[in-house]
Coordinates of N, CA and C in Angstrom, one line a residue:
M4 N 173.9 77.8 8.0 CA 174.3 79.2 8.2 C 173.1 79.9 8.8
I5 N 173.4 80.7 9.9 CA 172.3 81.4 10.5 C 171.9 82.6 9.6
E6 N 170.6 82.7 9.4 CA 170.1 83.8 8.6 C 170.4 85.1 9.3
Q7 N 170.9 86.1 8.5 CA 171.2 87.4 9.1 C 169.9 88.2 9.2
P8 N 169.8 89.0 10.2 CA 168.6 89.9 10.3 C 168.5 90.8 9.2
S9 N 167.3 91.1 8.8 CA 167.1 92.1 7.7 C 167.1 93.5 8.3
I10 N 167.1 94.4 7.4 CA 167.1 95.8 7.8 C 165.7 96.1 8.3
P11 N 165.6 96.7 9.5 CA 164.3 97.0 10.1 C 163.6 98.1 9.3
K12 N 162.2 98.0 9.3 CA 161.5 99.1 8.7 C 161.4 100.3 9.7
I13 N 161.8 101.4 9.2 CA 161.8 102.6 10.0 C 160.5 103.4 9.8
I14 N 159.8 103.7 10.9 CA 158.6 104.5 10.8 C 158.9 106.0 11.0
D15 N 158.4 106.8 10.2 CA 158.5 108.3 10.4 C 157.4 108.7 11.4
S16 N 157.9 109.2 12.6 CA 156.9 109.5 13.6 C 156.0 110.7 13.2
N17 N 156.4 111.4 12.2 CA 155.6 112.6 11.8 C 154.2 112.2 11.2
I18 N 154.0 110.9 10.9 CA 152.7 110.5 10.4 C 151.7 110.7 11.5
F19 N 152.1 110.7 12.8 CA 151.1 110.9 13.9 C 150.9 112.3 14.3
D20 N 151.4 113.3 13.5 CA 151.2 114.7 13.8 C 149.8 115.1 13.8
V21 N 149.4 115.9 14.9 CA 148.1 116.5 15.0 C 148.3 118.0 15.3
D22 N 147.6 118.8 14.5 CA 147.7 120.2 14.7 C 146.6 120.6 15.8
T23 N 147.1 120.8 17.0 CA 146.2 121.1 18.1 C 145.6 122.5 18.0
N24 N 146.2 123.4 17.2 CA 145.7 124.7 17.1 C 144.8 124.9 15.9
K25 N 144.5 123.9 15.2 CA 143.6 124.0 14.0 C 142.2 124.3 14.5
E26 N 141.5 125.1 13.7 CA 140.1 125.4 14.0 C 139.3 124.2 13.4
R27 N 138.5 123.5 14.3 CA 137.8 122.3 13.9 C 136.3 122.6 14.2
D28 N 135.5 122.1 13.3 CA 134.0 122.2 13.5 C 133.6 121.0 14.3
I29 N 133.7 121.1 15.6 CA 133.4 120.0 16.5 C 131.9 119.9 16.7
K30 N 131.3 118.7 16.6 CA 129.9 118.5 16.7 C 129.7 117.8 18.1
I31 N 128.8 118.3 18.9 CA 128.4 117.7 20.2 C 127.0 117.2 20.1
I32 N 126.8 116.0 20.4 CA 125.4 115.4 20.4 C 125.0 115.0 21.8
D33 N 123.9 115.4 22.3 CA 123.4 115.1 23.6 C 122.7 113.7 23.6
I34 N 123.1 112.8 24.5 CA 122.4 111.5 24.6 C 121.5 111.6 25.8
D35 N 120.2 111.6 25.5 CA 119.2 111.8 26.5 C 118.9 110.5 27.3
I36 N 119.8 110.2 28.2 CA 119.7 109.1 29.1 C 119.9 109.6 30.5
K37 N 119.1 109.3 31.5 CA 119.3 109.8 32.9 C 120.6 109.3 33.4
D38 N 121.4 110.3 33.9 CA 122.8 109.9 34.4 C 123.2 111.0 35.3
R39 N 124.2 110.7 36.1 CA 124.7 111.8 37.1 C 125.3 113.0 36.3
F40 N 125.9 112.8 35.2 CA 126.4 113.8 34.4 C 125.8 113.8 33.0
P41 N 125.8 114.9 32.3 CA 125.2 114.8 30.9 C 126.0 113.9 30.0
L42 N 125.3 113.0 29.3 CA 126.0 112.1 28.4 C 126.0 112.7 27.0
K43 N 127.2 112.7 26.3 CA 127.4 113.3 25.1 C 128.3 112.5 24.2
V44 N 128.2 112.8 22.9 CA 129.1 112.2 21.9 C 129.7 113.4 21.2
A45 N 131.0 113.4 21.1 CA 131.8 114.5 20.3 C 132.3 113.9 19.1
E46 N 132.1 114.6 18.0 CA 132.7 114.3 16.7 C 133.7 115.4 16.3
I47 N 135.0 115.0 16.1 CA 136.1 115.9 15.9 C 136.7 115.6 14.5
P48 N 136.5 116.5 13.5 CA 137.0 116.2 12.2 C 138.5 116.5 12.0
D49 N 139.1 116.0 11.0 CA 140.5 116.4 10.6 C 141.5 116.2 11.7
V50 N 141.6 115.1 12.2 CA 142.5 114.8 13.4 C 143.9 114.8 13.0
Y51 N 144.3 113.9 12.1 CA 145.7 113.7 11.7 C 146.0 114.6 10.5
E52 N 147.2 115.1 10.5 CA 147.7 115.9 9.4 C 147.8 115.0 8.1
D53 N 148.1 113.8 8.3 CA 148.3 112.8 7.2 C 147.7 111.5 7.6
Y54 N 146.4 111.5 7.6 CA 145.7 110.2 8.0 C 145.9 109.1 7.1
V55 N 146.1 109.4 5.8 CA 146.4 108.3 4.8 C 147.6 107.5 5.2
S56 N 148.6 108.2 5.7 CA 149.8 107.4 6.1 C 149.6 106.6 7.4
V57 N 148.7 107.2 8.3 CA 148.4 106.4 9.5 C 147.6 105.2 9.0
R58 N 146.7 105.3 8.1 CA 145.9 104.2 7.6 C 146.9 103.1 7.0
R59 N 147.8 103.6 6.2 CA 148.8 102.6 5.6 C 149.6 101.9 6.7
F60 N 150.0 102.7 7.7 CA 150.7 102.1 8.9 C 149.9 101.0 9.6
V61 N 148.6 101.3 9.8 CA 147.7 100.3 10.4 C 147.6 99.0 9.6
L62 N 147.5 99.1 8.3 CA 147.4 97.9 7.5 C 148.7 97.2 7.4
E63 N 149.8 97.8 7.8 CA 151.1 97.1 7.8 C 151.5 96.6 9.2
L64 N 150.7 97.0 10.2 CA 151.0 96.6 11.6 C 150.5 95.2 11.9
P65 N 151.4 94.3 12.4 CA 150.9 93.0 12.7 C 149.7 93.0 13.7
C66 N 148.7 92.2 13.5 CA 147.6 92.2 14.3 C 147.1 90.8 14.5
M67 N 146.3 90.5 15.6 CA 145.8 89.2 15.9 C 144.3 89.3 16.2
F68 N 143.6 88.2 16.1 CA 142.2 88.3 16.5 C 142.1 88.6 17.9
A69 N 141.3 89.6 18.3 CA 141.2 90.2 19.6 C 140.9 89.1 20.7
Q70 N 139.9 88.2 20.4 CA 139.5 87.3 21.4 C 140.5 86.2 21.6
S71 N 141.5 86.0 20.8 CA 142.5 85.0 21.0 C 143.6 85.6 21.9
T72 N 143.7 86.9 22.0 CA 144.8 87.5 22.9 C 144.2 88.1 24.1
Q73 N 142.9 88.4 24.1 CA 142.2 89.0 25.2 C 140.9 88.1 25.4
P74 N 140.9 87.1 26.2 CA 139.8 86.2 26.4 C 138.5 86.8 26.8
N75 N 138.6 87.9 27.5 CA 137.4 88.6 28.0 C 136.9 89.7 27.0
A76 N 137.6 89.9 25.9 CA 137.2 90.9 24.9 C 136.1 90.3 24.0
S77 N 135.2 91.2 23.7 CA 134.1 90.8 22.8 C 134.3 91.5 21.4
Y78 N 135.4 92.2 21.2 CA 135.7 92.8 19.9 C 135.8 91.8 18.8
P79 N 135.0 91.9 17.8 CA 134.8 90.9 16.8 C 135.8 91.0 15.6
G80 N 137.0 91.5 15.9 CA 137.9 91.7 14.8 C 139.4 91.6 15.3
Y81 N 140.3 92.2 14.6 CA 141.7 92.1 14.9 C 142.2 93.4 15.5
R82 N 143.2 93.2 16.4 CA 143.8 94.3 17.0 C 145.4 94.2 16.9
G83 N 146.0 95.4 16.7 CA 147.4 95.5 16.7 C 147.8 96.7 17.6
T84 N 148.9 96.6 18.3 CA 149.3 97.7 19.2 C 150.8 98.1 18.9
Y85 N 151.0 99.4 19.1 CA 152.3 100.0 18.8 C 152.5 101.1 19.8
I86 N 153.7 101.1 20.5 CA 154.0 102.1 21.5 C 154.7 103.3 20.8
C87 N 154.0 104.4 20.9 CA 154.6 105.6 20.3 C 154.2 106.8 21.1
D88 N 154.8 108.0 20.9 CA 154.4 109.2 21.6 C 153.2 109.8 20.9
Q89 N 152.1 109.9 21.6 CA 150.9 110.5 21.0 C 150.5 111.7 21.8
T90 N 151.5 112.5 22.3 CA 151.2 113.7 23.1 C 150.3 114.7 22.3
P91 N 150.5 114.9 21.0 CA 149.6 115.9 20.3 C 148.2 115.4 20.3
L92 N 148.0 114.1 20.1 CA 146.6 113.5 20.2 C 146.0 113.6 21.6
W93 N 146.8 113.3 22.6 CA 146.3 113.5 24.0 C 145.9 114.9 24.2
T94 N 146.7 115.9 23.7 CA 146.4 117.3 24.0 C 145.1 117.7 23.4
L95 N 144.9 117.2 22.1 CA 143.6 117.5 21.4 C 142.4 116.9 22.2
I96 N 142.6 115.7 22.6 CA 141.5 115.0 23.4 C 141.2 115.7 24.7
N97 N 142.3 116.1 25.4 CA 142.1 116.8 26.7 C 141.4 118.1 26.5
D98 N 141.8 118.8 25.4 CA 141.2 120.1 25.1 C 139.7 120.0 24.9
V99 N 139.3 118.9 24.1 CA 137.9 118.7 23.8 C 137.1 118.3 25.1
L100 N 137.7 117.5 25.9 CA 137.0 117.1 27.1 C 136.9 118.2 28.1
L101 N 137.9 119.1 28.2 CA 137.8 120.2 29.1 C 136.7 121.2 28.6
K102 N 136.6 121.4 27.3 CA 135.6 122.3 26.8 C 134.2 121.8 26.8
H103 N 134.0 120.6 26.4 CA 132.7 120.1 26.1 C 132.2 119.1 27.2
F104 N 133.0 118.6 28.0 CA 132.6 117.7 29.1 C 133.1 118.2 30.5
S105 N 132.9 119.5 30.6 CA 133.5 120.2 31.8 C 132.8 119.7 33.1
E106 N 131.6 119.2 33.0 CA 130.9 118.8 34.3 C 131.6 117.5 34.8
E107 N 132.3 116.8 34.0 CA 132.9 115.5 34.4 C 134.4 115.5 34.2
W108 N 135.0 116.4 33.5 CA 136.4 116.4 33.2 C 137.1 117.6 33.7
G109 N 138.3 117.5 34.3 CA 139.0 118.7 34.8 C 138.9 118.8 36.3
G110 N 138.4 117.8 37.0 CA 138.3 117.8 38.4 C 138.7 116.5 39.0
P111 N 138.0 116.0 40.0 CA 138.3 114.8 40.7 C 138.1 113.5 39.9
H112 N 137.3 113.6 38.9 CA 137.1 112.4 38.1 C 138.0 112.2 36.9
T113 N 138.9 113.2 36.7 CA 139.8 113.2 35.5 C 140.8 112.1 35.6
K114 N 140.9 111.3 34.6 CA 141.9 110.2 34.5 C 143.1 110.6 33.6
A115 N 144.1 109.8 33.7 CA 145.3 110.0 32.9 C 145.0 109.6 31.4
I116 N 145.5 110.4 30.5 CA 145.4 110.1 29.1 C 146.7 109.5 28.6
H117 N 146.8 108.2 28.8 CA 148.0 107.5 28.3 C 147.5 106.2 27.7
F118 N 147.8 105.9 26.5 CA 147.4 104.7 25.9 C 148.3 104.4 24.7
P119 N 148.5 103.1 24.3 CA 149.2 102.8 23.1 C 148.4 103.1 21.9
F120 N 149.1 103.1 20.7 CA 148.4 103.2 19.5 C 147.8 101.8 19.2
T121 N 146.5 101.7 19.3 CA 145.8 100.4 19.1 C 144.9 100.4 17.9
T122 N 145.0 99.5 17.1 CA 144.1 99.4 15.9 C 142.9 98.6 16.1
G123 N 141.9 98.8 15.3 CA 140.7 97.9 15.2 C 140.4 97.6 13.8
I124 N 140.5 96.3 13.4 CA 140.4 95.9 12.0 C 139.3 94.9 12.0
I125 N 138.2 95.2 11.2 CA 137.1 94.3 11.1 C 136.8 93.9 9.7
N126 N 136.8 92.6 9.4 CA 136.4 92.1 8.1 C 135.2 91.2 8.4
T127 N 134.1 91.5 7.8 CA 132.9 90.7 8.2 C 133.0 89.3 7.7
K128 N 133.7 89.0 6.7 CA 133.9 87.6 6.2 C 134.6 86.8 7.3
H129 N 135.6 87.4 7.9 CA 136.4 86.7 9.0 C 135.6 86.6 10.2
V130 N 134.7 87.6 10.5 CA 133.9 87.6 11.7 C 133.0 86.4 11.7
Q131 N 132.4 86.1 10.5 CA 131.5 85.0 10.4 C 132.2 83.7 10.6
K132 N 133.5 83.6 10.3 CA 134.2 82.3 10.5 C 134.6 82.1 11.9
T133 N 134.7 83.2 12.7 CA 135.2 83.1 14.1 C 134.2 83.4 15.1
T134 N 133.0 83.7 14.7 CA 132.0 84.2 15.7 C 131.5 83.0 16.6
V135 N 131.1 83.4 17.8 CA 130.5 82.3 18.7 C 129.0 82.1 18.4
S136 N 128.5 82.9 17.5 CA 127.0 82.8 17.2 C 126.9 82.7 15.7
P137 N 127.0 81.5 15.1 CA 126.9 81.4 13.7 C 125.6 82.0 13.1
K138 N 124.5 81.9 13.8 CA 123.2 82.4 13.3 C 123.2 84.0 13.2
N139 N 124.0 84.6 14.0 CA 124.1 86.1 14.0 C 125.6 86.4 14.1
P140 N 126.3 86.5 12.9 CA 127.7 86.7 12.9 C 128.2 88.0 13.5
L141 N 127.3 89.0 13.6 CA 127.7 90.3 14.2 C 127.1 90.5 15.6
V142 N 126.8 89.4 16.3 CA 126.2 89.5 17.6 C 127.0 90.3 18.6
T143 N 128.3 90.2 18.5 CA 129.2 90.9 19.4 C 129.2 92.4 19.2
L144 N 128.5 92.9 18.1 CA 128.3 94.3 17.9 C 127.0 94.9 18.5
L145 N 126.3 94.0 19.2 CA 125.1 94.5 19.8 C 125.4 95.5 20.9
P146 N 124.5 96.4 21.2 CA 124.8 97.5 22.2 C 125.4 97.0 23.5
H147 N 126.4 97.6 23.9 CA 127.1 97.2 25.2 C 127.7 98.5 25.8
R148 N 128.1 98.4 27.1 CA 128.8 99.4 27.8 C 130.2 98.9 28.1
D149 N 131.2 99.9 27.9 CA 132.5 99.5 28.3 C 132.7 99.6 29.8
K150 N 132.1 100.6 30.4 CA 132.1 100.8 31.9 C 130.6 101.1 32.4
L151 N 130.2 100.4 33.4 CA 128.8 100.5 33.9 C 128.8 101.7 34.9
P152 N 127.7 102.4 35.0 CA 127.5 103.4 36.0 C 127.7 102.8 37.4
P153 N 128.2 103.6 38.4 CA 128.7 104.9 38.2 C 130.2 104.9 37.8
S154 N 130.5 105.5 36.7 CA 131.9 105.4 36.2 C 132.3 106.8 35.5
P155 N 132.2 107.9 36.3 CA 132.6 109.2 35.7 C 134.1 109.2 35.4
G156 N 134.5 109.9 34.4 CA 135.9 110.1 34.0 C 136.4 109.0 33.1
Y157 N 135.6 108.0 32.7 CA 136.0 107.0 31.8 C 135.4 107.3 30.4
F158 N 136.3 107.5 29.5 CA 135.9 107.9 28.1 C 136.5 106.8 27.1
A159 N 135.8 106.7 26.0 CA 136.3 105.9 24.9 C 136.3 106.7 23.7
G160 N 137.1 106.3 22.7 CA 137.1 107.0 21.5 C 137.7 106.2 20.3
L161 N 137.5 106.6 19.1 CA 138.1 106.0 18.0 C 138.3 107.1 16.9
I162 N 139.1 106.8 16.0 CA 139.4 107.6 14.8 C 139.1 106.7 13.6
Y163 N 138.3 107.2 12.7 CA 138.0 106.5 11.5 C 139.1 106.7 10.5
L164 N 139.7 105.6 10.0 CA 140.8 105.7 9.1 C 140.6 105.1 7.7
N165 N 139.3 104.8 7.4 CA 139.0 104.3 6.0 C 139.0 105.5 5.0
L166 N 139.4 105.2 3.8 CA 139.3 106.1 2.7 C 137.8 106.4 2.4
P167 N 137.5 107.5 1.7 CA 136.1 107.9 1.5 C 135.3 106.8 0.8
N168 N 135.9 106.1 -0.2 CA 135.2 105.1 -0.9 C 135.1 103.8 -0.2
E169 N 135.7 103.7 1.0 CA 135.6 102.5 1.8 C 134.6 102.6 3.0
C170 N 134.1 103.8 3.2 CA 133.3 104.1 4.4 C 131.9 103.5 4.3
A171 N 131.5 102.9 5.4 CA 130.1 102.4 5.5 C 129.8 102.3 7.0
G172 N 128.5 102.5 7.4 CA 128.1 102.4 8.8 C 128.8 103.5 9.6
G173 N 129.1 103.1 10.9 CA 129.6 104.0 11.8 C 129.5 103.4 13.2
T174 N 129.1 104.3 14.2 CA 128.9 103.8 15.6 C 127.6 104.3 16.1
G175 N 126.8 103.4 16.7 CA 125.5 103.8 17.1 C 125.5 103.9 18.7
F176 N 124.6 104.8 19.2 CA 124.4 105.0 20.6 C 123.0 104.8 21.0
Y177 N 122.8 104.0 22.0 CA 121.4 103.5 22.3 C 121.0 103.9 23.7
T178 N 119.6 103.7 23.9 CA 119.1 104.0 25.2 C 119.5 103.0 26.3
S179 N 119.7 101.8 25.9 CA 120.2 100.8 26.8 C 120.7 99.6 26.0
S180 N 121.3 98.6 26.7 CA 121.7 97.4 26.1 C 120.6 96.4 26.1
V181 N 119.4 96.7 26.6 CA 118.3 95.8 26.6 C 117.3 96.1 25.5
D182 N 116.7 97.3 25.5 CA 115.7 97.5 24.5 C 116.2 97.9 23.1
G183 N 117.5 98.4 23.1 CA 118.1 98.6 21.8 C 117.5 99.7 21.0
Q184 N 117.1 100.8 21.6 CA 116.5 101.9 20.9 C 117.7 102.8 20.4
L185 N 117.9 103.0 19.1 CA 119.0 103.8 18.6 C 118.7 105.3 18.8
M186 N 119.6 106.0 19.5 CA 119.4 107.4 19.7 C 120.2 108.3 18.7
Y187 N 121.3 107.8 18.3 CA 122.2 108.5 17.4 C 123.2 107.6 16.8
E188 N 123.4 107.8 15.5 CA 124.5 107.1 14.8 C 125.5 108.1 14.3
S189 N 126.7 107.9 14.7 CA 127.9 108.7 14.2 C 128.4 108.0 12.9
K190 N 128.1 108.6 11.8 CA 128.5 108.1 10.5 C 130.0 108.1 10.4
M191 N 130.5 107.0 9.7 CA 131.9 107.0 9.4 C 132.4 108.1 8.5
V192 N 133.3 108.9 8.9 CA 133.9 110.0 8.1 C 135.4 109.9 8.2
P193 N 136.1 109.8 7.1 CA 137.6 109.7 7.2 C 138.2 110.7 8.1
N194 N 139.2 110.3 9.0 CA 140.0 111.1 9.8 C 139.2 111.9 10.8
T195 N 138.0 111.3 11.2 CA 137.2 111.9 12.2 C 137.2 111.1 13.5
M196 N 137.4 111.8 14.6 CA 137.4 111.1 15.9 C 136.1 111.3 16.7
I197 N 135.6 110.2 17.3 CA 134.5 110.4 18.2 C 134.9 110.0 19.6
L198 N 134.4 110.8 20.6 CA 134.7 110.6 22.0 C 133.3 110.5 22.7
Y199 N 133.2 109.6 23.7 CA 132.0 109.4 24.4 C 132.3 108.7 25.7
Q200 N 131.4 108.9 26.7 CA 131.6 108.2 28.0 C 131.4 106.7 27.8
Q201 N 132.3 105.9 28.4 CA 132.2 104.5 28.2 C 130.9 103.8 28.7
R202 N 130.2 104.5 29.5 CA 128.9 103.9 30.1 C 127.7 104.2 29.1
I203 N 127.9 104.9 28.0 CA 126.8 105.0 27.1 C 126.7 103.7 26.3
P204 N 125.5 103.0 26.2 CA 125.4 101.8 25.4 C 125.7 102.2 23.9
H205 N 126.6 101.4 23.3 CA 127.0 101.7 22.0 C 127.3 100.5 21.2
S206 N 127.5 100.6 19.9 CA 127.7 99.5 19.1 C 128.3 99.9 17.7
G207 N 129.2 99.2 17.2 CA 129.6 99.4 15.8 C 128.4 99.1 14.9
E208 N 128.1 100.1 14.0 CA 127.0 99.9 13.0 C 127.6 99.4 11.7
I209 N 127.6 98.0 11.6 CA 128.2 97.3 10.5 C 127.2 96.3 10.0
K210 N 126.9 96.4 8.7 CA 126.2 95.3 8.0 C 127.1 94.3 7.5
Y211 N 126.6 93.1 7.4 CA 127.5 92.0 7.0 C 128.2 92.2 5.7
E212 N 127.4 92.8 4.8 CA 127.9 93.0 3.4 C 128.9 94.2 3.3
D213 N 129.0 95.0 4.4 CA 129.8 96.2 4.3 C 131.3 96.0 4.1
Y214 N 131.9 95.0 4.8 CA 133.3 94.9 4.7 C 133.7 93.4 4.4
L215 N 133.1 92.9 3.3 CA 133.5 91.5 3.0 C 134.9 91.4 2.3
E216 N 135.2 92.4 1.5 CA 136.5 92.4 0.8 C 137.5 93.4 1.4
K217 N 136.9 94.4 2.1 CA 137.8 95.4 2.7 C 137.7 95.3 4.2
F218 N 138.3 96.3 4.9 CA 138.3 96.3 6.3 C 137.8 97.6 6.9
R219 N 137.1 97.5 8.0 CA 136.8 98.7 8.8 C 138.0 99.0 9.6
I220 N 138.6 100.2 9.4 CA 139.9 100.5 10.0 C 139.7 101.7 10.9
T221 N 140.1 101.4 12.2 CA 140.0 102.5 13.2 C 141.2 102.4 14.2
Q222 N 141.4 103.6 14.8 CA 142.3 103.6 16.0 C 141.3 103.7 17.1
N223 N 141.6 102.8 18.1 CA 140.7 102.7 19.3 C 141.4 103.0 20.6
F224 N 140.8 103.7 21.5 CA 141.4 104.0 22.8 C 140.4 104.1 23.9
F225 N 140.9 103.8 25.1 CA 140.1 103.9 26.3 C 140.8 104.8 27.3
I226 N 140.2 105.9 27.8 CA 140.8 106.8 28.7 C 140.3 106.5 30.1
G227 N 141.3 106.3 31.0 CA 141.1 106.0 32.4 C 140.9 104.5 32.6
D228 N 141.0 103.7 31.6 CA 140.8 102.3 31.8 C 142.1 101.6 32.0
K229 N 143.1 102.0 31.3 CA 144.4 101.4 31.4 C 145.5 102.5 31.4
Y230 N 146.6 102.2 32.0 CA 147.7 103.2 32.1 C 148.9 102.7 31.5
Y231 N 149.5 103.5 30.6 CA 150.8 103.2 30.0 C 151.7 104.3 30.2
W232 N 152.9 104.0 30.7 CA 153.9 105.1 30.9 C 155.1 104.8 30.0
F233 N 155.6 105.9 29.4 CA 156.7 105.8 28.5 C 158.0 106.2 29.2

């Protein structure tokens, strides 16, 4: 007998609600590296109205080791993707870029803000088992650039989705991918989004012992890198 399909799990789209009119204490950090445009990191708190439900959704979303599905990826963890309407999030991001990155955004360098909901899941125990460098299990987290200069209009971002008692490390920004001088570390804070130009050398700040039994949970996106139309 053919097994009958089970009832599908229905997701309430309201879990992705973002109040674009909320007053937020946005922090802007200048990254002092010579570049055509000022390099900055923006930290935006209180993104989702119900980030705990988003976190739960991430942990229930099927995911695979990134390097097995994207051979050129250096991401040392798992990724899952889900297509949904993220217009409120796009609106918030666009508002932040227009206000705080006006030298680079809002003109000829502006890219489309369309991306799927993409998760980033890192467990350092699993990274050690799958790494290409056994002597340094977190080598893929060394400073790197997503887009090399000149690449105006290309931004990256993530939203931290760990609960307060799960938070450790964050994201570091460096002078270069060569000398590795840390200029700023964005500490992991629940429901906080960071935005930055893809050409800033950066790295996940993760110690091996940070996520042995738990996961570093983020939503990750690239603006201007890929285009998704609904």
